mmCIF file of C-alpha atoms in Angstrom:
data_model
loop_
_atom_site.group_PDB
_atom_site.id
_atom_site.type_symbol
_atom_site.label_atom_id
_atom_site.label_comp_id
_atom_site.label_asym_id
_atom_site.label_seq_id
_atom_site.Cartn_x
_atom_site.Cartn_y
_atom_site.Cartn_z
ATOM 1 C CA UNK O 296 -8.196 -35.072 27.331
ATOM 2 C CA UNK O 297 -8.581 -31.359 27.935
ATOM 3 C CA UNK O 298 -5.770 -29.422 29.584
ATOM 4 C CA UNK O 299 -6.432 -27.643 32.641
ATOM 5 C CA UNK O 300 -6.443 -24.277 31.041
ATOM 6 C CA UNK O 301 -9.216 -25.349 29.223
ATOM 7 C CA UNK O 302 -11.044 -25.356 32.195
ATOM 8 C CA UNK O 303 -11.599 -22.263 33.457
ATOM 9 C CA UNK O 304 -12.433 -18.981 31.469
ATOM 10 C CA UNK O 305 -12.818 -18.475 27.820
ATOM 11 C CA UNK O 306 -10.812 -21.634 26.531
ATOM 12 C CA UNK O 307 -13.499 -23.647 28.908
ATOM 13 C CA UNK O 308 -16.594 -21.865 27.196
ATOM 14 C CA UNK O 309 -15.204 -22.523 23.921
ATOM 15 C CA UNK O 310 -14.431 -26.133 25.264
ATOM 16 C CA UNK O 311 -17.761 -26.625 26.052
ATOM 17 C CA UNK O 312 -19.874 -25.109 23.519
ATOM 18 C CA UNK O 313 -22.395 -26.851 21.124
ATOM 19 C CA UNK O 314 -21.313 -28.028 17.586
ATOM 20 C CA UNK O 315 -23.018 -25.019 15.873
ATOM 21 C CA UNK O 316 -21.090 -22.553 18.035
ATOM 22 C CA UNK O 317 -17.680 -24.650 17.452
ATOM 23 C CA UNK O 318 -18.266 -24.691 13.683
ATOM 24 C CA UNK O 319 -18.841 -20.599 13.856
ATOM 25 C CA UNK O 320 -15.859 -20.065 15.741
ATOM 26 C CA UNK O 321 -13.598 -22.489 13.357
ATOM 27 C CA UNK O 322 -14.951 -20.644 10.380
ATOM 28 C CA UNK O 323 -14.262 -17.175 12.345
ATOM 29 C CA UNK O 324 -10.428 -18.201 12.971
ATOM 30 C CA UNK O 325 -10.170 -19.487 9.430
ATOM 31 C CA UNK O 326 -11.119 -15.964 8.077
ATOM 32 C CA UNK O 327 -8.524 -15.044 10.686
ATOM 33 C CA UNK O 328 -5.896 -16.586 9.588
ATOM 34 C CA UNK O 329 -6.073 -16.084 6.167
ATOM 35 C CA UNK O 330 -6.669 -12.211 6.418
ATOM 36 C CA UNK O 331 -3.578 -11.832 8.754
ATOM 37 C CA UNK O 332 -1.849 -13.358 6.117
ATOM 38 C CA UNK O 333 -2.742 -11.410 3.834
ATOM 39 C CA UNK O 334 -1.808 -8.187 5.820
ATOM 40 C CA UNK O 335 1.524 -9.416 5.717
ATOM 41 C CA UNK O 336 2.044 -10.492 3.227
ATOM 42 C CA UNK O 337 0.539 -7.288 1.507
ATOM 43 C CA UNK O 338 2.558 -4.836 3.879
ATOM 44 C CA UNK O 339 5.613 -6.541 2.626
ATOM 45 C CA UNK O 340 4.731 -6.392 -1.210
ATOM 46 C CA UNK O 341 4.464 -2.366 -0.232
ATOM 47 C CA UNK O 342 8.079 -2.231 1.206
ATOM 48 C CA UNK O 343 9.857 -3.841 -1.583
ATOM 49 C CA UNK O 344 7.509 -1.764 -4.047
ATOM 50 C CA UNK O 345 8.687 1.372 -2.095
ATOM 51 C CA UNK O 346 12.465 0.390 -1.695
ATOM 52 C CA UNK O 347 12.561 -1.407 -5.896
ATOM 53 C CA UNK O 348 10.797 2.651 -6.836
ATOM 54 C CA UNK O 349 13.456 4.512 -4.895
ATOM 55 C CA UNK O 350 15.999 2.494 -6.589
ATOM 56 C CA UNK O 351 14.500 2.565 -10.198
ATOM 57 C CA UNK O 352 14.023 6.275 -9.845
ATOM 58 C CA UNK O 353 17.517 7.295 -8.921
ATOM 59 C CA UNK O 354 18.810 5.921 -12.071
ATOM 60 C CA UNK O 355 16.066 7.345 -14.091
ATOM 61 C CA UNK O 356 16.659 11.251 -12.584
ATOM 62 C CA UNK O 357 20.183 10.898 -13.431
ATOM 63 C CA UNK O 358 19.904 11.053 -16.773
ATOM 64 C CA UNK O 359 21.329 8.370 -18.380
ATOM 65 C CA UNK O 360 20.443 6.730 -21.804
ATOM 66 C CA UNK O 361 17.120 5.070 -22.293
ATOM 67 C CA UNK O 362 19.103 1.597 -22.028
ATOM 68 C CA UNK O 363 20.336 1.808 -18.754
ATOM 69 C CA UNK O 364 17.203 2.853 -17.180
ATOM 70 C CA UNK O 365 15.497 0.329 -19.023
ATOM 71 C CA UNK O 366 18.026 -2.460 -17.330
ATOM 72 C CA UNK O 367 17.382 -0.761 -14.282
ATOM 73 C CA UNK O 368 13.269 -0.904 -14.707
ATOM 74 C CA UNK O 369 13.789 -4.848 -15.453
ATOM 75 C CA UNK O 370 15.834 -5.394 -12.447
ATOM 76 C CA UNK O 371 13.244 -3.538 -10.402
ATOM 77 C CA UNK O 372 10.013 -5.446 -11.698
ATOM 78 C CA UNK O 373 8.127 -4.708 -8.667
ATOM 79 C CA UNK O 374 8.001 -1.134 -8.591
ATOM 80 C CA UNK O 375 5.115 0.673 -10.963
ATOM 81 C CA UNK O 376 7.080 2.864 -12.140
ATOM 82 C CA UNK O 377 9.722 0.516 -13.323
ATOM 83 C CA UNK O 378 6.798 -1.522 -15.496
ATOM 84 C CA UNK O 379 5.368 1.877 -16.951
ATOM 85 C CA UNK O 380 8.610 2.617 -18.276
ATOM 86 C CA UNK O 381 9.306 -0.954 -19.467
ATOM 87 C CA UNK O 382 5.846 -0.705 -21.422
ATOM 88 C CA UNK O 383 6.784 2.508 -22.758
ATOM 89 C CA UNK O 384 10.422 1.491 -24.013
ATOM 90 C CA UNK O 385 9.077 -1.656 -25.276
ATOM 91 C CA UNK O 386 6.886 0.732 -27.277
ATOM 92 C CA UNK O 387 8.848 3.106 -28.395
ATOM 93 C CA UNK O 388 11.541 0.484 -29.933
ATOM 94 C CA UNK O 389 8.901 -2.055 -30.814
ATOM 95 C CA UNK O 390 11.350 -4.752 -30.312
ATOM 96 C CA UNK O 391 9.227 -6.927 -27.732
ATOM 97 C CA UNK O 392 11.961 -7.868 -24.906
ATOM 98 C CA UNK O 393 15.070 -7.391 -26.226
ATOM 99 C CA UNK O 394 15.180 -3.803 -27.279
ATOM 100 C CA UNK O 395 18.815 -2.441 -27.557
ATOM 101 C CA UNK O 396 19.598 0.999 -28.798
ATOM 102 C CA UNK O 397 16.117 2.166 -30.554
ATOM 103 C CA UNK O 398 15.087 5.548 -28.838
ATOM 104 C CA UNK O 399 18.711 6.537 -27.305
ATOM 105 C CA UNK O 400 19.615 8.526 -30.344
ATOM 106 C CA UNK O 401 16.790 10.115 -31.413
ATOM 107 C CA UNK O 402 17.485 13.693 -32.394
ATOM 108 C CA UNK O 403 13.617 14.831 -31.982
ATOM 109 C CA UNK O 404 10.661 13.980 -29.811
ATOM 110 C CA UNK O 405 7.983 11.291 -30.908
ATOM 111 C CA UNK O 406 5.485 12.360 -33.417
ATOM 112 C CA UNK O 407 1.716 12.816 -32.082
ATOM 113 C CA UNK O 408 0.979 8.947 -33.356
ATOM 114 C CA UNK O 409 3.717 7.411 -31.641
ATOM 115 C CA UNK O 410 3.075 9.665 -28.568
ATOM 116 C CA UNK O 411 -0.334 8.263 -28.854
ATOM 117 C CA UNK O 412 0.779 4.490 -28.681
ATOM 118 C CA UNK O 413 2.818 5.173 -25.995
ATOM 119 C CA UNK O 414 0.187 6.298 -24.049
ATOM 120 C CA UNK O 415 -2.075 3.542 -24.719
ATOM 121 C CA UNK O 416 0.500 0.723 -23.566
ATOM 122 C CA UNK O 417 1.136 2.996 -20.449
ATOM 123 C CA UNK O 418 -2.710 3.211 -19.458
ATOM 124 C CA UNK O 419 -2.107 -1.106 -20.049
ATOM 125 C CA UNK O 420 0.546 -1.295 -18.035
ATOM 126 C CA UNK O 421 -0.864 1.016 -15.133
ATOM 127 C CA UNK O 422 -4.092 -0.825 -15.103
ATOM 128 C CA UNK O 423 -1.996 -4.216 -15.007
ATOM 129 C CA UNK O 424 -0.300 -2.938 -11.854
ATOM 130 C CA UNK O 425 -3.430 -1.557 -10.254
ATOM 131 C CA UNK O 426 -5.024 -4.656 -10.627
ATOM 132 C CA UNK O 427 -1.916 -6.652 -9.025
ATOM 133 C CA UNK O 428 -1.685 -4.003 -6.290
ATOM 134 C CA UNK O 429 -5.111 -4.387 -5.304
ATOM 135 C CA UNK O 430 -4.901 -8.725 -5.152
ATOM 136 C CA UNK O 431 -6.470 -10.360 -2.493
ATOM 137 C CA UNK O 432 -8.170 -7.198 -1.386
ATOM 138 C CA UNK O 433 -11.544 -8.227 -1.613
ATOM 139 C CA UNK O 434 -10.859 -10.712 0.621
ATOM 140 C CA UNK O 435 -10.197 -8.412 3.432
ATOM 141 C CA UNK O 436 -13.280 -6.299 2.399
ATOM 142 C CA UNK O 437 -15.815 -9.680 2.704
ATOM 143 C CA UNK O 438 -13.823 -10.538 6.159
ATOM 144 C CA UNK O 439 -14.138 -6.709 7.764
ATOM 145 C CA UNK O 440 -18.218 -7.167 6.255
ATOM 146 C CA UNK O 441 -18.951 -10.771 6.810
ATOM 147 C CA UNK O 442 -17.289 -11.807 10.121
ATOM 148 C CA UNK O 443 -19.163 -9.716 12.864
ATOM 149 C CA UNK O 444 -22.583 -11.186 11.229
ATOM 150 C CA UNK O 445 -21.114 -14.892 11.243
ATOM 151 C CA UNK O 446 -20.440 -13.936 14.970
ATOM 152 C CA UNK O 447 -23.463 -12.607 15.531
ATOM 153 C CA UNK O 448 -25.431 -15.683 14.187
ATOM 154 C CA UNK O 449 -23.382 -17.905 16.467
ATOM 155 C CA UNK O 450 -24.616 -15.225 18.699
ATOM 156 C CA UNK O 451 -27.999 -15.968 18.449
ATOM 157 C CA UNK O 452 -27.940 -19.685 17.919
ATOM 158 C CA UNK O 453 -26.288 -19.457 21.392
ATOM 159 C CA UNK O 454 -29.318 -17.211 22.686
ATOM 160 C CA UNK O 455 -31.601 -19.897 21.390
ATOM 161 C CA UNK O 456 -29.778 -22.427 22.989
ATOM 162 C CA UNK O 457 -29.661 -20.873 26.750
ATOM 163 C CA UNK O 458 -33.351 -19.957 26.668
ATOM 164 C CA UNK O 459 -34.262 -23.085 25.840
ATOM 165 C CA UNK O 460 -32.344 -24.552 28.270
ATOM 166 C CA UNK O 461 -33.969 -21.987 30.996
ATOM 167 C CA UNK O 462 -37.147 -23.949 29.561
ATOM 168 C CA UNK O 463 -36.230 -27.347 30.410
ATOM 169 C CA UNK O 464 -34.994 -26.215 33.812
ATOM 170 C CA UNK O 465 -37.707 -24.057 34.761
ATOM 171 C CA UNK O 466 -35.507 -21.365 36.335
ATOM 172 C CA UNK O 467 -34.504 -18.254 35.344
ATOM 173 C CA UNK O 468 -32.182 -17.816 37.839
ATOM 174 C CA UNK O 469 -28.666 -16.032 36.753
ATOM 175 C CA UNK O 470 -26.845 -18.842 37.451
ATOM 176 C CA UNK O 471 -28.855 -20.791 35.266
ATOM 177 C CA UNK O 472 -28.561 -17.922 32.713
ATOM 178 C CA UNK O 473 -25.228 -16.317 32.329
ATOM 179 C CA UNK O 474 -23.199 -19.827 31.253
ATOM 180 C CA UNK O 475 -25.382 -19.823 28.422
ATOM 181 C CA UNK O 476 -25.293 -16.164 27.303
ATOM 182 C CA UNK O 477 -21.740 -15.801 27.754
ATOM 183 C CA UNK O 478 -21.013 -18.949 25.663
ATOM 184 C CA UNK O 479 -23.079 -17.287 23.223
ATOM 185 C CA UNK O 480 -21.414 -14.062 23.145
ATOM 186 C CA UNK O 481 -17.698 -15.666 22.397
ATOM 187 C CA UNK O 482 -19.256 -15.611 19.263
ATOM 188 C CA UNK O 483 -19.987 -11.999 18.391
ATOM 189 C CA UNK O 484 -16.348 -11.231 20.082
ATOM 190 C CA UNK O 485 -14.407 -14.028 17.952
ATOM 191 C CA UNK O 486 -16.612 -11.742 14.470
ATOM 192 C CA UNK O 487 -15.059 -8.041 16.080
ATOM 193 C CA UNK O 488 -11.592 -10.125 16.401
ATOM 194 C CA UNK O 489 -11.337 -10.746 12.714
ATOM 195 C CA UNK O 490 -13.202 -7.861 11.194
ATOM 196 C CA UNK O 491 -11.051 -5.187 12.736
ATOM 197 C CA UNK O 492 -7.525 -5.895 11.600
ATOM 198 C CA UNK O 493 -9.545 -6.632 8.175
ATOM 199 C CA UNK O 494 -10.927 -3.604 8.276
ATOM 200 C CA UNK O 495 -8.025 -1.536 9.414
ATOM 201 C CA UNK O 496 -5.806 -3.932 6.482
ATOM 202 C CA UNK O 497 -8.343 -3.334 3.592
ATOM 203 C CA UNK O 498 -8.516 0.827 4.396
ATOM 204 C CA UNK O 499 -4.788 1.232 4.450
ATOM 205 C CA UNK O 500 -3.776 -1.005 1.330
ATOM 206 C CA UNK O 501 -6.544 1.017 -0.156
ATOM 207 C CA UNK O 502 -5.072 4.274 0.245
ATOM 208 C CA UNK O 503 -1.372 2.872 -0.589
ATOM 209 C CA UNK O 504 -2.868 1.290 -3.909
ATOM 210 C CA UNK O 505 -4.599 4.900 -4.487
ATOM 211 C CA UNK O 506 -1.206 6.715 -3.441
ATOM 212 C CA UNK O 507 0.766 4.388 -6.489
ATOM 213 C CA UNK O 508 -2.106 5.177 -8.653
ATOM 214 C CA UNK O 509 -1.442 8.557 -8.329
ATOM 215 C CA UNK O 510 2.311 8.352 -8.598
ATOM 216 C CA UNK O 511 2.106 5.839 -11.975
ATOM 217 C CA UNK O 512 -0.332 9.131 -13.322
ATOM 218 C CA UNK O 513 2.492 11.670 -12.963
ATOM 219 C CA UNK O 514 4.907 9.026 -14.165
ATOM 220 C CA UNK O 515 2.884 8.772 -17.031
ATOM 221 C CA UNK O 516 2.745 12.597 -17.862
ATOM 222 C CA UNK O 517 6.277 13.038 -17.067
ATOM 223 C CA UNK O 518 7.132 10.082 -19.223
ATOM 224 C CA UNK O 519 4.854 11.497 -21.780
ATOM 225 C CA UNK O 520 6.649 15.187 -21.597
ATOM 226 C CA UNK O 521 10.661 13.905 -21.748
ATOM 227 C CA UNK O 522 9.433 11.177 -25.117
ATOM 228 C CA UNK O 523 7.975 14.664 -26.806
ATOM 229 C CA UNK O 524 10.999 16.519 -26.529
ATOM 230 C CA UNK O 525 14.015 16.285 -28.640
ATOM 231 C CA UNK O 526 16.671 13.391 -26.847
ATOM 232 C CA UNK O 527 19.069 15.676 -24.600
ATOM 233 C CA UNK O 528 22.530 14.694 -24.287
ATOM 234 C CA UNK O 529 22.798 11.988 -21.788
ATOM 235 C CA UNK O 530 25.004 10.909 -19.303
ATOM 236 C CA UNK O 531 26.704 7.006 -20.445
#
């Protein structure tokens, strides 16, 4: 039985629409759904990336040994910065995941070879994280693109629909009219609902994934610079 708010308004044309405009308006609040979830549930991943990189870096700019910022990077796995430096320690001591003391007492920097390899499992490791920063992205880019046009074809199904019911009446009246054109319309409106937030979702992740590319760059360089110098005397 319907409620009475489903009576009046735009619950009551929903109510009331044809199968065709139902199914387009399901599929519309299942791309919905999904895309606000993945706002979140991206927006949060950026906080604790942010937060986990502030953390990671303090111990890195203090200066301590190679091992302690390395226990630092693994306790901070969701920061870039903490995996480029992971990749690069793992490299550097080339004892997979349990390196221990290789690098901290190295009287000179790495030769041009090693530098090399280290730069290789950094470019890795940043296009790993890229690719895990920009996850269920696409889906927000075929929401913000392929919403307003489901809309719009429940749009014009609905169109279809009212004229040919101004046939079988034989009145053009707008009475007659506007029910069925502003049953069709929900449509179009229920498409703008989800592409917007997709849209405005997708452009912002964008620029934070381009913002961390940036950062894991001059990571990368700066990384590069302090493994080609000789080891300075560091802070235990």
């Amino acid at each position: 039985m319907p409620t009475d708010a489903l009576n009046t308004g735009i619950l009551a044309l929903v109510w009331n629409s044809g199968p065709i405009a139902k199914v387009v308006l399901a599929v519309l609040l299942g791309f919905s759904i999904v895309s606000w979830a993945l706002i979140v549930d991206k927006a949060w991943q950026f906080r604790r990336i942010h937060r986990q990189t502030i953390e990671f870096l303090k111990t890195f700019r203090e200066g301590r040994r190679p091992s302690i910022v390395y226990g630092a990077a693994r306790r901070t796995r969701e920061s870039p910065l903490s995996q480029l430096y992971t990749a690069a320690y793992q490299e550097v001591s080339g004892l997979g995941d349990v390196p221990d003391r290789v690098g901290d007492d190295a009287d000179e920097g790495l030769s041009a070879e090693r530098l090399e390899a280290v730069n290789r499992a950094l470019r890795r490791a940043a296009a790993l994280e890229v690719a895990q920063l920009e996850r269920y992205l696409p889906f927000l880019a075929t929401t913000a693109s392929a919403t307003p046009f489901i809309g719009l074809f429940g749009t014009v199904w609905g169109v279809i629909a009212a004229f040919h019911g101004i046939g079988q009446q034989g009145s053009a009246s707008l009475a007659v009219v506007a029910p069925g054109i502003s049953e069709a319309l929900i449509a179009t409106a229920a498409g703008l609902g989800a592409a917007i937030p997709a849209v405005i979702g997708y452009n912002y992740f964008v620029n934070r994934v381009k913002h961390w590319a940036t950062e894991m760059d001059g990571f990368t360089l700066d990384l590069l610079n302090l493994l080609s110098r000789p080891a300075p005397k560091v802070a235990r």
